[in-house]
Amino acid sequence: MREKRGHCPHREVRLLGFAVLPLLLGLVFFAASLTPSLIPRHWLFQGVLAGLVTGVGYMLGQLFLSAWRAIELPLLRGKAARVAHSLVAIPVLALWVWDVSQASKWQDTIRLRVGMDPSEDYRTLGMLGLAVAVFLFCFLIGWMVQELFDILRSRLYRVMPARTANVLGLMLAVSVVFVVTRDGIVAWAFDAADESYEAAQDLFATAPPAPDDPDTAGGPGSFVDWAAMGQPGRNFVTQGPTAADISALSGAPALDPIRVYVGRAQDDDPEVRAQIALEELKRLGAFDRKVLIVASPTGTGWLDPGGHDPIEYLHNGDIATVAVQYSYLQSPLALIFETASGLDQATDTMRVIYQHWRSLPVDDRPQFYVHGISLGAWSSMYSFDLFQLIDDPIQGALWTGPPFPSNLWRRMVAARDQGSPYVLPQVGDGSLVRFMSQFDGPNLDNDDWGRLRIVFMQQGSDPIVFYEPSSVWRAPQWMREPPAPDVSPAMRFVPVVTQFQLALDLALSKALPQGYGHNYIARDYIDGWIAVTAPEGWTAEQTKRLKTWCSLDWGLGCRK
């Protein structure tokens, strides 16, 4: 009896219940995932990655076979199918065995380039076992989705043609999975993270008594609520270098730097928080200082002491810095879930303070700079409205570790000179924008700046900067060029797999030693701040002393 078209049983070769060709594609992905990327992977992370990409490869293989059958192309049967599968399996298995044997060595090609010791605890068997478990979990999820699809289309067969039922059933199944994931799992994870970080600031960083000094933000007469600052804000305003610290290095009298921080809990309205920041700046006499910096914090509200301490030494404490918090989340979560709040806060803060600064006499106002690291760099760039600034520009910007979606950063990189490396571009004569890394400074010998000075500080091993969404199907530009000094020369592009490697690198971006990945240190900020702010009378000998000072074991900043 002839089988009905569209309902013929699957005849592909199977092994332990798995279709062999999709499984072989999954093993190719598994092998490729063992190659190095930007961040070295512990065997636990490697096992999860390998199992996940194996599941993705299997799924893609099944989709390909389903499409092949749907358009009724011929399939090999019997002995011919088994022989063909064997011919494909032999090189795939050989590749898989070779890559497994090289996995630890490949990870060491990254570790050695960033000053880490070779790995001595890479557990191959543990990695393989974890990868199998993750793959089976992914397979189970796929089976459940398939079952959902089968149930939906079987119900639809009763009221419509089979082809229409198949299409509509697939759309319904995808919609159900999407809604459950977005409004269920993801929303729950987001709410849990948001509440946990807010609670952490209340429960684990209980505010100490407010400072007695009226010249400190949060002290007597302050417009800023000390308790509402949260731990990141309180650390920022109280733990910077003092005039005594600065004088100890310079040997000259110095001022106590002014630091203002407005916490997210101060008010729900970002514009109100910005106005409070402005009033506090005016109260403390910030607009009488030589330098004013509007800084954008990361998602948690953190400000990098390595980025702020050196500039206060460079200008002998004659400086004021202000920041306004917009989130409690870690930057990767804030980047996904609270993008608008970060951009809105940075925009309001910049607009409010810039308008007041612009109203002051040109000869009697501070030099105005903006700064941010990571998500703070992105929001700071977003607030950098050239149409607003074109008539009366600020003096410059230092943006560190700019996240890959940053539009202004991408436009600057796209404008690089022909032949200029993607990870360290050169743009024209360098009069407007310069790029630097921990290996190459912003060319301090070239003082041919225009009215506005912009420096991007980025490290070749930083996935926050160099993640590329299109790496699903196309190698990022920086992978087509000689690698940066802190990037493994063994890194290779593999469609789909490289995307997952770089996504994991994003999550592990701070897993490298200081000075690599997404870890920026005070010593490397110094040349950037010198290039941007041109401190008067500053010498190369003073730069050397400050770099030594910032290299001492005092934490991330430049203070005892």
PDB file of C-alpha atoms in Angstrom, residues 37-39 41 45 49 52-53 332 335-336 404 463-464 466-469 471-472 476 478 491 496-510:
ATOM      1  CA  SER A  37      38.488  33.090  21.638  1.00  0.00           C
ATOM      2  CA  LEU A  38      39.158  36.316  23.552  1.00  0.00           C
ATOM      3  CA  ILE A  39      38.794  35.006  27.124  1.00  0.00           C
ATOM      4  CA  ARG A  41      37.602  29.230  29.428  1.00  0.00           C
ATOM      5  CA  PHE A  45      32.404  26.836  30.931  1.00  0.00           C
ATOM      6  CA  LEU A  49      29.564  25.865  25.582  1.00  0.00           C
ATOM      7  CA  LEU A  52      25.118  24.020  23.763  1.00  0.00           C
ATOM      8  CA  VAL A  53      26.676  24.372  20.313  1.00  0.00           C
ATOM      9  CA  PRO A 332      25.309  43.232  30.786  1.00  0.00           C
ATOM     10  CA  LEU A 335      22.564  46.863  28.616  1.00  0.00           C
ATOM     11  CA  ILE A 336      19.695  44.505  27.730  1.00  0.00           C
ATOM     12  CA  PHE A 404      29.991  47.337  20.645  1.00  0.00           C
ATOM     13  CA  PRO A 463      34.754  41.373  24.171  1.00  0.00           C
ATOM     14  CA  ILE A 464      32.527  44.200  25.407  1.00  0.00           C
ATOM     15  CA  PHE A 466      34.727  43.732  19.944  1.00  0.00           C
ATOM     16  CA  TYR A 467      31.731  41.429  20.151  1.00  0.00           C
ATOM     17  CA  GLU A 468      30.067  41.367  16.748  1.00  0.00           C
ATOM     18  CA  PRO A 469      26.422  40.205  16.311  1.00  0.00           C
ATOM     19  CA  SER A 471      29.623  36.766  13.624  1.00  0.00           C
ATOM     20  CA  VAL A 472      26.820  34.212  13.245  1.00  0.00           C
ATOM     21  CA  PRO A 476      34.405  40.180  12.420  1.00  0.00           C
ATOM     22  CA  TRP A 478      39.322  42.305  13.547  1.00  0.00           C
ATOM     23  CA  MET A 491      41.650  32.029  17.129  1.00  0.00           C
ATOM     24  CA  VAL A 496      27.521  30.097  14.413  1.00  0.00           C
ATOM     25  CA  VAL A 497      30.153  28.752  16.835  1.00  0.00           C
ATOM     26  CA  THR A 498      32.173  31.987  16.957  1.00  0.00           C
ATOM     27  CA  GLN A 499      28.975  33.834  17.896  1.00  0.00           C
ATOM     28  CA  PHE A 500      28.501  31.584  20.915  1.00  0.00           C
ATOM     29  CA  GLN A 501      32.170  31.869  21.889  1.00  0.00           C
ATOM     30  CA  LEU A 502      32.047  35.652  21.808  1.00  0.00           C
ATOM     31  CA  ALA A 503      28.745  35.678  23.709  1.00  0.00           C
ATOM     32  CA  LEU A 504      30.384  33.639  26.474  1.00  0.00           C
ATOM     33  CA  ASP A 505      33.368  35.993  26.347  1.00  0.00           C
ATOM     34  CA  LEU A 506      30.964  38.851  27.084  1.00  0.00           C
ATOM     35  CA  ALA A 507      29.879  37.127  30.283  1.00  0.00           C
ATOM     36  CA  LEU A 508      33.510  36.385  31.234  1.00  0.00           C
ATOM     37  CA  SER A 509      34.906  39.741  30.107  1.00  0.00           C
ATOM     38  CA  LYS A 510      36.463  40.508  33.492  1.00  0.00           C
TER      39      LYS A 510
END
